mmCIF file of C-alpha atoms in Angstrom:
data_model
loop_
_atom_site.group_PDB
_atom_site.id
_atom_site.type_symbol
_atom_site.label_atom_id
_atom_site.label_comp_id
_atom_site.label_asym_id
_atom_site.label_seq_id
_atom_site.Cartn_x
_atom_site.Cartn_y
_atom_site.Cartn_z
ATOM 1 C CA MET L 1 -134.507 -137.277 -96.733
ATOM 2 C CA SER L 2 -136.282 -134.312 -97.967
ATOM 3 C CA ARG L 3 -138.837 -132.625 -95.853
ATOM 4 C CA LEU L 4 -141.505 -130.388 -95.300
ATOM 5 C CA GLY L 5 -143.228 -128.712 -92.307
ATOM 6 C CA SER L 6 -142.961 -130.728 -88.871
ATOM 7 C CA VAL L 7 -145.979 -131.334 -86.755
ATOM 8 C CA GLN L 8 -145.021 -129.880 -83.459
ATOM 9 C CA ARG L 9 -148.779 -128.367 -82.484
ATOM 10 C CA LYS L 10 -152.436 -129.160 -83.398
ATOM 11 C CA MET L 11 -153.192 -127.913 -86.825
ATOM 12 C CA PRO L 12 -155.607 -125.273 -87.758
ATOM 13 C CA CYS L 13 -158.546 -126.199 -90.045
ATOM 14 C CA VAL L 14 -158.720 -124.403 -93.327
ATOM 15 C CA PHE L 15 -161.948 -123.693 -92.921
ATOM 16 C CA VAL L 16 -163.355 -121.695 -90.161
ATOM 17 C CA THR L 17 -165.006 -124.030 -88.037
ATOM 18 C CA GLU L 18 -168.351 -124.141 -86.305
ATOM 19 C CA PRO L 19 -168.091 -123.516 -82.332
ATOM 20 C CA PHE L 20 -167.515 -126.713 -80.267
ATOM 21 C CA LYS L 21 -168.175 -128.761 -83.977
ATOM 22 C CA VAL L 22 -166.401 -130.345 -86.430
ATOM 23 C CA LEU L 23 -168.157 -129.285 -89.335
ATOM 24 C CA ALA L 24 -166.694 -126.635 -90.896
ATOM 25 C CA THR L 25 -168.407 -123.620 -92.688
ATOM 26 C CA GLU L 26 -167.498 -122.614 -96.195
ATOM 27 C CA THR L 27 -165.138 -119.429 -95.109
ATOM 28 C CA LEU L 28 -161.608 -119.642 -95.148
ATOM 29 C CA SER L 29 -159.869 -119.500 -91.864
ATOM 30 C CA GLU L 30 -157.375 -116.277 -90.721
ATOM 31 C CA LYS L 31 -154.863 -118.636 -90.443
ATOM 32 C CA ALA L 32 -154.792 -120.306 -93.624
ATOM 33 C CA LEU L 33 -154.870 -116.881 -95.478
ATOM 34 C CA ASP L 34 -152.012 -115.318 -93.376
ATOM 35 C CA ALA L 35 -150.191 -118.176 -94.274
ATOM 36 C CA ASP L 36 -150.854 -118.056 -97.849
ATOM 37 C CA VAL L 37 -152.709 -121.568 -98.231
ATOM 38 C CA TYR L 38 -152.923 -120.912 -101.932
ATOM 39 C CA ASN L 39 -149.390 -121.194 -102.429
ATOM 40 C CA ALA L 40 -148.578 -124.214 -99.972
ATOM 41 C CA ILE L 41 -147.677 -127.904 -100.483
ATOM 42 C CA ALA L 42 -151.026 -130.197 -100.726
ATOM 43 C CA THR L 43 -150.136 -133.781 -99.140
ATOM 44 C CA GLU L 44 -152.363 -136.173 -98.071
ATOM 45 C CA LYS L 45 -153.198 -136.602 -94.392
ATOM 46 C CA VAL L 46 -152.528 -140.032 -92.935
ATOM 47 C CA ASP L 47 -154.118 -141.925 -90.240
ATOM 48 C CA GLY L 48 -151.945 -142.783 -87.095
ATOM 49 C CA THR L 49 -150.234 -141.430 -84.222
ATOM 50 C CA CYS L 50 -147.659 -138.670 -84.354
ATOM 51 C CA CYS L 51 -143.689 -139.510 -83.841
ATOM 52 C CA TYR L 52 -140.776 -137.375 -83.810
ATOM 53 C CA VAL L 53 -137.038 -138.169 -84.150
ATOM 54 C CA THR L 54 -134.493 -136.052 -81.777
ATOM 55 C CA ASN L 55 -131.387 -137.097 -80.211
ATOM 56 C CA TYR L 56 -131.323 -138.846 -76.965
ATOM 57 C CA LYS L 57 -128.714 -140.683 -74.802
ATOM 58 C CA GLY L 58 -126.205 -139.390 -77.790
ATOM 59 C CA GLN L 59 -127.885 -141.120 -80.882
ATOM 60 C CA PRO L 60 -131.135 -140.225 -83.075
ATOM 61 C CA TYR L 61 -134.371 -141.924 -81.290
ATOM 62 C CA LEU L 62 -138.080 -142.177 -81.964
ATOM 63 C CA TRP L 63 -140.358 -140.100 -79.794
ATOM 64 C CA ALA L 64 -143.717 -141.185 -78.898
ATOM 65 C CA ARG L 65 -146.258 -138.113 -78.900
ATOM 66 C CA LEU L 66 -147.336 -137.842 -75.401
ATOM 67 C CA ASP L 67 -149.451 -134.076 -74.435
ATOM 68 C CA ARG L 68 -149.497 -133.404 -70.550
ATOM 69 C CA LYS L 69 -152.728 -132.687 -69.485
ATOM 70 C CA PRO L 70 -154.504 -130.848 -66.935
ATOM 71 C CA ASN L 71 -155.434 -132.998 -63.778
ATOM 72 C CA LYS L 72 -159.190 -133.378 -62.978
ATOM 73 C CA GLN L 73 -160.068 -129.873 -61.480
ATOM 74 C CA ALA L 74 -158.309 -128.102 -63.622
ATOM 75 C CA ASP L 75 -159.858 -129.892 -66.644
ATOM 76 C CA LYS L 76 -163.286 -128.867 -64.854
ATOM 77 C CA ARG L 77 -162.572 -125.174 -64.404
ATOM 78 C CA PHE L 78 -161.118 -124.700 -67.809
ATOM 79 C CA LYS L 79 -164.341 -126.692 -69.841
ATOM 80 C CA LYS L 80 -166.678 -124.592 -67.320
ATOM 81 C CA PHE L 81 -164.274 -121.397 -68.652
ATOM 82 C CA LEU L 82 -164.935 -122.291 -72.010
ATOM 83 C CA HIS L 83 -168.772 -122.442 -72.180
ATOM 84 C CA SER L 84 -168.592 -119.471 -69.843
ATOM 85 C CA LYS L 85 -169.922 -115.896 -71.860
ATOM 86 C CA ASP L 86 -166.965 -114.003 -70.676
ATOM 87 C CA ASN L 87 -164.038 -116.045 -71.691
ATOM 88 C CA SER L 88 -162.715 -112.674 -73.171
ATOM 89 C CA LYS L 89 -160.002 -113.058 -71.032
ATOM 90 C CA ALA L 90 -157.050 -115.169 -70.832
ATOM 91 C CA PHE L 91 -157.701 -118.712 -68.447
ATOM 92 C CA LEU L 92 -155.028 -118.310 -66.058
ATOM 93 C CA TRP L 93 -153.328 -121.643 -65.281
ATOM 94 C CA ASN L 94 -151.498 -122.707 -62.426
ATOM 95 C CA MET L 95 -148.107 -124.929 -63.704
ATOM 96 C CA GLU L 96 -147.285 -126.017 -61.009
ATOM 97 C CA GLU L 97 -150.582 -127.836 -59.542
ATOM 98 C CA ASP L 98 -152.899 -127.849 -62.719
ATOM 99 C CA PHE L 99 -151.256 -130.303 -64.875
ATOM 100 C CA LYS L 100 -150.975 -134.284 -64.264
ATOM 101 C CA PRO L 101 -147.317 -135.776 -63.654
ATOM 102 C CA VAL L 102 -144.701 -136.626 -66.868
ATOM 103 C CA PRO L 103 -141.938 -139.200 -66.952
ATOM 104 C CA GLU L 104 -138.638 -136.881 -66.287
ATOM 105 C CA CYS L 105 -137.418 -137.585 -69.581
ATOM 106 C CA TRP L 106 -140.572 -135.563 -71.330
ATOM 107 C CA ILE L 107 -140.048 -132.838 -73.564
ATOM 108 C CA PRO L 108 -142.647 -130.046 -74.811
ATOM 109 C CA ALA L 109 -142.908 -130.053 -78.397
ATOM 110 C CA LYS L 110 -141.031 -127.212 -80.957
ATOM 111 C CA GLU L 111 -142.895 -124.068 -81.676
ATOM 112 C CA ILE L 112 -145.378 -123.758 -78.652
ATOM 113 C CA GLU L 113 -145.530 -120.583 -76.579
ATOM 114 C CA GLN L 114 -143.395 -120.199 -73.551
ATOM 115 C CA GLN L 115 -143.657 -117.790 -71.004
ATOM 116 C CA ASN L 116 -140.891 -117.315 -68.625
ATOM 117 C CA GLY L 117 -139.124 -120.490 -70.115
ATOM 118 C CA LYS L 118 -142.015 -122.661 -69.276
ATOM 119 C CA PRO L 119 -144.321 -124.104 -72.378
ATOM 120 C CA VAL L 120 -148.026 -122.705 -72.406
ATOM 121 C CA PRO L 121 -150.970 -125.140 -72.685
ATOM 122 C CA ASP L 122 -152.775 -124.663 -76.300
ATOM 123 C CA GLU L 123 -156.554 -123.684 -76.598
ATOM 124 C CA ASN L 124 -157.498 -127.164 -75.580
ATOM 125 C CA GLY L 125 -155.401 -126.950 -72.384
ATOM 126 C CA HIS L 126 -152.869 -129.730 -73.557
ATOM 127 C CA ILE L 127 -149.072 -129.294 -73.693
ATOM 128 C CA PRO L 128 -147.932 -131.054 -76.435
ATOM 129 C CA GLY L 129 -144.844 -132.723 -75.992
ATOM 130 C CA TRP L 130 -142.418 -136.266 -76.515
ATOM 131 C CA VAL L 131 -141.174 -139.216 -74.471
ATOM 132 C CA PRO L 132 -138.213 -141.239 -75.737
ATOM 133 C CA VAL L 133 -139.504 -144.944 -77.269
ATOM 134 C CA GLU L 134 -136.936 -147.492 -75.431
ATOM 135 C CA LYS L 135 -136.079 -150.661 -76.683
ATOM 136 C CA ASN L 136 -138.579 -153.217 -75.826
ATOM 137 C CA SER L 137 -140.972 -150.845 -74.706
ATOM 138 C CA LYS L 138 -143.890 -152.495 -73.374
ATOM 139 C CA GLN L 139 -146.381 -148.907 -73.230
ATOM 140 C CA TYR L 140 -144.813 -147.942 -77.065
ATOM 141 C CA CYS L 141 -144.366 -151.627 -78.395
ATOM 142 C CA TRP L 142 -145.436 -150.945 -81.872
ATOM 143 C CA HIS L 143 -143.395 -147.594 -82.150
ATOM 144 C CA SER L 144 -140.282 -149.746 -81.007
ATOM 145 C CA SER L 145 -141.280 -152.026 -83.450
ATOM 146 C CA VAL L 146 -139.727 -149.877 -86.366
ATOM 147 C CA VAL L 147 -136.443 -149.090 -85.102
ATOM 148 C CA ASN L 148 -133.779 -150.667 -84.444
ATOM 149 C CA TYR L 149 -130.947 -148.552 -82.574
ATOM 150 C CA GLU L 150 -127.973 -151.116 -82.646
ATOM 151 C CA PHE L 151 -128.155 -150.113 -86.875
ATOM 152 C CA GLY L 152 -129.444 -147.001 -86.255
ATOM 153 C CA ILE L 153 -132.324 -147.390 -88.963
ATOM 154 C CA ALA L 154 -136.224 -147.086 -89.409
ATOM 155 C CA LEU L 155 -138.749 -148.810 -91.183
ATOM 156 C CA VAL L 156 -140.391 -146.106 -93.477
ATOM 157 C CA LEU L 157 -143.092 -146.749 -96.202
ATOM 158 C CA ARG L 158 -142.982 -143.858 -98.587
ATOM 159 C CA HIS L 159 -142.731 -143.441 -102.863
ATOM 160 C CA ASP L 160 -139.960 -145.125 -104.536
ATOM 161 C CA PRO L 161 -137.687 -142.563 -105.469
ATOM 162 C CA ASP L 162 -137.368 -144.063 -109.002
ATOM 163 C CA GLU L 163 -141.412 -144.589 -109.901
ATOM 164 C CA PRO L 164 -143.661 -142.092 -108.285
ATOM 165 C CA GLY L 165 -146.644 -144.174 -108.685
ATOM 166 C CA LEU L 166 -144.634 -146.994 -106.291
ATOM 167 C CA LEU L 167 -144.826 -147.190 -102.886
ATOM 168 C CA GLU L 168 -141.675 -148.362 -101.063
ATOM 169 C CA ILE L 169 -140.809 -150.379 -97.729
ATOM 170 C CA CYS L 170 -137.470 -149.563 -97.029
ATOM 171 C CA ALA L 171 -134.881 -148.985 -93.832
ATOM 172 C CA VAL L 172 -133.762 -145.586 -93.661
ATOM 173 C CA PRO L 173 -131.043 -144.375 -91.262
ATOM 174 C CA LEU L 174 -132.597 -142.480 -87.882
ATOM 175 C CA SER L 175 -129.774 -139.833 -88.619
ATOM 176 C CA GLU L 176 -131.439 -138.869 -92.073
ATOM 177 C CA LEU L 177 -135.058 -138.554 -90.244
ATOM 178 C CA LEU L 178 -133.564 -136.030 -87.405
ATOM 179 C CA GLU L 179 -135.829 -133.222 -86.753
ATOM 180 C CA GLN L 180 -138.447 -134.803 -88.641
ATOM 181 C CA THR L 181 -142.312 -135.997 -87.329
ATOM 182 C CA LEU L 182 -143.736 -138.978 -88.684
ATOM 183 C CA GLU L 183 -146.941 -140.881 -88.449
ATOM 184 C CA LEU L 184 -146.572 -144.508 -87.355
ATOM 185 C CA ILE L 185 -149.273 -146.617 -89.316
ATOM 186 C CA GLY L 186 -150.655 -149.989 -88.582
ATOM 187 C CA THR L 187 -152.399 -153.417 -87.059
ATOM 188 C CA ASN L 188 -152.653 -151.894 -83.686
ATOM 189 C CA ILE L 189 -152.728 -147.979 -84.376
ATOM 190 C CA ASN L 190 -155.969 -145.848 -84.078
ATOM 191 C CA GLY L 191 -158.421 -149.149 -85.577
ATOM 192 C CA ASN L 192 -155.989 -149.616 -88.216
ATOM 193 C CA PRO L 193 -157.783 -147.852 -90.995
ATOM 194 C CA TYR L 194 -155.562 -148.904 -94.037
ATOM 195 C CA GLY L 195 -155.763 -152.703 -93.072
ATOM 196 C CA LEU L 196 -152.712 -153.871 -92.114
ATOM 197 C CA GLY L 197 -151.041 -157.101 -90.933
ATOM 198 C CA SER L 198 -153.288 -158.952 -88.671
ATOM 199 C CA LYS L 199 -153.251 -159.970 -84.956
ATOM 200 C CA LYS L 200 -151.264 -162.674 -85.248
ATOM 201 C CA SER L 201 -148.577 -160.962 -87.606
ATOM 202 C CA PRO L 202 -148.878 -157.111 -86.713
ATOM 203 C CA LEU L 203 -147.707 -154.761 -89.157
ATOM 204 C CA HIS L 204 -146.346 -151.385 -88.745
ATOM 205 C CA PHE L 205 -144.595 -148.553 -90.719
ATOM 206 C CA LEU L 206 -143.318 -145.121 -90.157
ATOM 207 C CA ILE L 207 -144.493 -141.984 -92.762
ATOM 208 C CA PRO L 208 -142.624 -138.426 -93.049
ATOM 209 C CA HIS L 209 -145.170 -136.066 -92.961
ATOM 210 C CA GLY L 210 -145.404 -134.628 -96.354
ATOM 211 C CA ALA L 211 -144.417 -137.913 -98.014
ATOM 212 C CA PHE L 212 -147.516 -138.136 -100.096
ATOM 213 C CA PRO L 213 -148.260 -135.361 -102.138
ATOM 214 C CA VAL L 214 -151.678 -134.883 -103.587
ATOM 215 C CA ARG L 215 -152.071 -133.791 -106.818
ATOM 216 C CA ASN L 216 -154.694 -132.369 -108.965
ATOM 217 C CA LEU L 217 -156.445 -130.616 -106.362
ATOM 218 C CA PRO L 218 -159.885 -128.519 -106.724
ATOM 219 C CA THR L 219 -159.903 -124.804 -106.171
ATOM 220 C CA LEU L 220 -160.054 -123.986 -102.244
ATOM 221 C CA LYS L 221 -163.771 -123.831 -101.835
ATOM 222 C CA HIS L 222 -165.686 -126.186 -99.967
ATOM 223 C CA ASN L 223 -167.717 -127.621 -102.047
ATOM 224 C CA ASP L 224 -165.523 -128.455 -104.824
ATOM 225 C CA LEU L 225 -163.084 -129.926 -101.910
ATOM 226 C CA LEU L 226 -166.259 -132.270 -101.021
ATOM 227 C CA SER L 227 -166.907 -132.986 -104.230
ATOM 228 C CA TRP L 228 -163.582 -134.198 -104.716
ATOM 229 C CA PHE L 229 -163.267 -136.441 -101.516
ATOM 230 C CA GLU L 230 -166.515 -137.765 -102.619
ATOM 231 C CA ASP L 231 -165.927 -138.787 -106.246
ATOM 232 C CA CYS L 232 -161.794 -139.054 -106.969
ATOM 233 C CA ARG L 233 -159.884 -141.795 -106.554
ATOM 234 C CA GLU L 234 -157.275 -139.814 -104.431
ATOM 235 C CA GLY L 235 -159.492 -138.173 -102.361
ATOM 236 C CA LYS L 236 -160.198 -141.989 -100.612
ATOM 237 C CA ILE L 237 -157.860 -140.190 -97.979
ATOM 238 C CA GLU L 238 -158.323 -139.027 -94.461
ATOM 239 C CA GLY L 239 -157.550 -135.538 -95.259
ATOM 240 C CA ILE L 240 -155.162 -132.738 -97.095
ATOM 241 C CA VAL L 241 -152.291 -131.039 -94.879
ATOM 242 C CA TRP L 242 -151.118 -127.772 -96.802
ATOM 243 C CA HIS L 243 -147.516 -126.909 -96.184
ATOM 244 C CA CYS L 244 -146.968 -123.121 -95.965
ATOM 245 C CA GLY L 245 -144.275 -121.305 -97.020
ATOM 246 C CA ASP L 246 -143.675 -119.591 -93.333
ATOM 247 C CA GLY L 247 -143.628 -123.315 -92.260
ATOM 248 C CA CYS L 248 -147.437 -123.244 -91.105
ATOM 249 C CA LEU L 249 -149.328 -126.386 -91.426
ATOM 250 C CA ILE L 250 -153.207 -125.936 -92.071
ATOM 251 C CA LYS L 251 -155.215 -128.812 -92.582
ATOM 252 C CA VAL L 252 -159.154 -130.277 -93.259
ATOM 253 C CA HIS L 253 -159.931 -133.900 -92.621
ATOM 254 C CA ARG L 254 -163.352 -135.743 -94.254
ATOM 255 C CA HIS L 255 -164.540 -135.343 -90.864
ATOM 256 C CA HIS L 256 -164.992 -131.384 -91.242
ATOM 257 C CA LEU L 257 -167.273 -131.717 -94.416
ATOM 258 C CA GLY L 258 -169.710 -134.270 -93.063
ATOM 259 C CA LEU L 259 -167.757 -137.625 -94.516
ATOM 260 C CA CYS L 260 -166.799 -140.855 -93.316
ATOM 261 C CA TRP L 261 -163.713 -142.109 -92.308
ATOM 262 C CA PRO L 262 -162.339 -144.696 -92.574
ATOM 263 C CA LEU L 263 -162.795 -146.274 -95.825
ATOM 264 C CA PRO L 264 -163.452 -149.852 -97.119
ATOM 265 C CA ASP L 265 -160.698 -149.189 -99.792
ATOM 266 C CA THR L 266 -158.077 -146.242 -99.489
ATOM 267 C CA TYR L 267 -156.378 -144.287 -102.113
ATOM 268 C CA MET L 268 -153.025 -145.655 -99.859
ATOM 269 C CA ASN L 269 -154.167 -149.254 -100.535
ATOM 270 C CA SER L 270 -154.454 -148.994 -104.528
ATOM 271 C CA LYS L 271 -151.044 -148.459 -105.381
ATOM 272 C CA PRO L 272 -148.466 -151.279 -105.453
ATOM 273 C CA VAL L 273 -145.789 -151.427 -103.143
ATOM 274 C CA ILE L 274 -142.227 -152.531 -103.194
ATOM 275 C CA VAL L 275 -139.718 -153.623 -100.506
ATOM 276 C CA ASN L 276 -136.217 -152.366 -100.754
ATOM 277 C CA MET L 277 -134.708 -152.998 -97.458
ATOM 278 C CA ASN L 278 -131.073 -152.204 -98.770
ATOM 279 C CA LEU L 279 -129.421 -153.312 -95.809
ATOM 280 C CA ASN L 280 -125.780 -154.809 -97.418
ATOM 281 C CA LYS L 281 -123.435 -152.101 -95.477
ATOM 282 C CA TYR L 282 -124.624 -153.070 -92.204
ATOM 283 C CA ASP L 283 -123.665 -156.344 -90.514
ATOM 284 C CA CYS L 284 -127.015 -157.313 -89.372
ATOM 285 C CA ALA L 285 -128.114 -160.147 -86.975
ATOM 286 C CA PHE L 286 -131.854 -159.465 -86.415
ATOM 287 C CA ASP L 287 -134.123 -161.442 -83.814
ATOM 288 C CA ASN L 288 -136.207 -163.644 -86.321
ATOM 289 C CA GLU L 289 -139.520 -162.400 -85.413
ATOM 290 C CA CYS L 290 -138.683 -158.522 -85.971
ATOM 291 C CA LEU L 291 -140.169 -156.384 -88.871
ATOM 292 C CA PHE L 292 -136.643 -156.097 -90.344
ATOM 293 C CA ASN L 293 -135.975 -159.625 -90.199
ATOM 294 C CA GLN L 294 -139.044 -160.393 -91.930
ATOM 295 C CA PHE L 295 -138.902 -157.730 -94.511
ATOM 296 C CA LEU L 296 -135.358 -159.148 -95.138
ATOM 297 C CA LYS L 297 -137.181 -162.124 -96.276
ATOM 298 C CA LYS L 298 -139.474 -160.417 -98.355
ATOM 299 C CA ASP L 299 -136.715 -158.289 -99.886
ATOM 300 C CA LYS L 300 -137.224 -157.089 -103.653
ATOM 301 C CA GLN L 301 -140.900 -158.709 -103.726
ATOM 302 C CA LYS L 302 -143.530 -156.633 -105.255
ATOM 303 C CA PHE L 303 -147.005 -156.796 -104.149
ATOM 304 C CA ASP L 304 -150.171 -155.539 -105.742
ATOM 305 C CA ARG L 305 -151.704 -153.662 -103.048
ATOM 306 C CA LEU L 306 -150.407 -152.740 -98.866
ATOM 307 C CA LYS L 307 -153.015 -154.398 -97.482
ATOM 308 C CA ASP L 308 -151.594 -158.070 -99.346
ATOM 309 C CA ILE L 309 -148.085 -158.057 -97.005
ATOM 310 C CA MET L 310 -148.971 -160.877 -94.780
ATOM 311 C CA LEU L 311 -145.727 -161.533 -92.585
ATOM 312 C CA ASP L 312 -144.406 -165.114 -91.562
ATOM 313 C CA VAL L 313 -146.299 -165.868 -88.262
#
């Protein structure tokens, strides 16, 4: 699958934000200007949890986001430093003692700063990283529901390649997603802003980052973007991510502009969706209740909206 930037660190806002606040000012940030945001590709920011596909145990695996965070004592020191008037010098971390333990299989995210071969905490005091999602994992059961390692496939939501206005639910080889980051969305993720599935019949998908381009954006001015989010049908999204030519990712969230999220009816849910599992080349025998089997039963069916899909209980 074609790809844009990979989300391996916290994305800066396209505007300068007020200190210790979410609200954006009207000034474009230096990071955005240095990355040439004016010539970047704008895509929908999807509200879920970040995932990553890379090799583990000799095959492509889905990995869940797990940031290594400071323990209570170190976090207290760090917050005191951030709010102090004399914070011109960098905060000194004790990498051996200041952080909570992580599983042995944990890996740091790519692109984060390293010193002496060790990852350095970001401006929030976290070290972004990943842990592999094992089959039948209890902690990451919703991640596990969208992959099948026996057949090496993932359940993906994307645009239909032949009809851009149509969404497609399909099974994609994990090998085609290698080194990509994706967003897991669904019933039990982030309060389910897209209204997918139900408690009895939960529904989850992976969406590759950059999969949904944003068309006809206004100029990169605070008030123009605010109006676009408020008044345009295409603006009923969580935010925008700009994929810059140097690989940098820049974002704006509705909250940066003082707008509400989630919304009663999102732009994603205004589009029709078709199920195209395309599993003929696999000799598949799925568990009866798994998502792959449920969607096989609905293969080639078309729905008016994503939230209209209800699986058999």
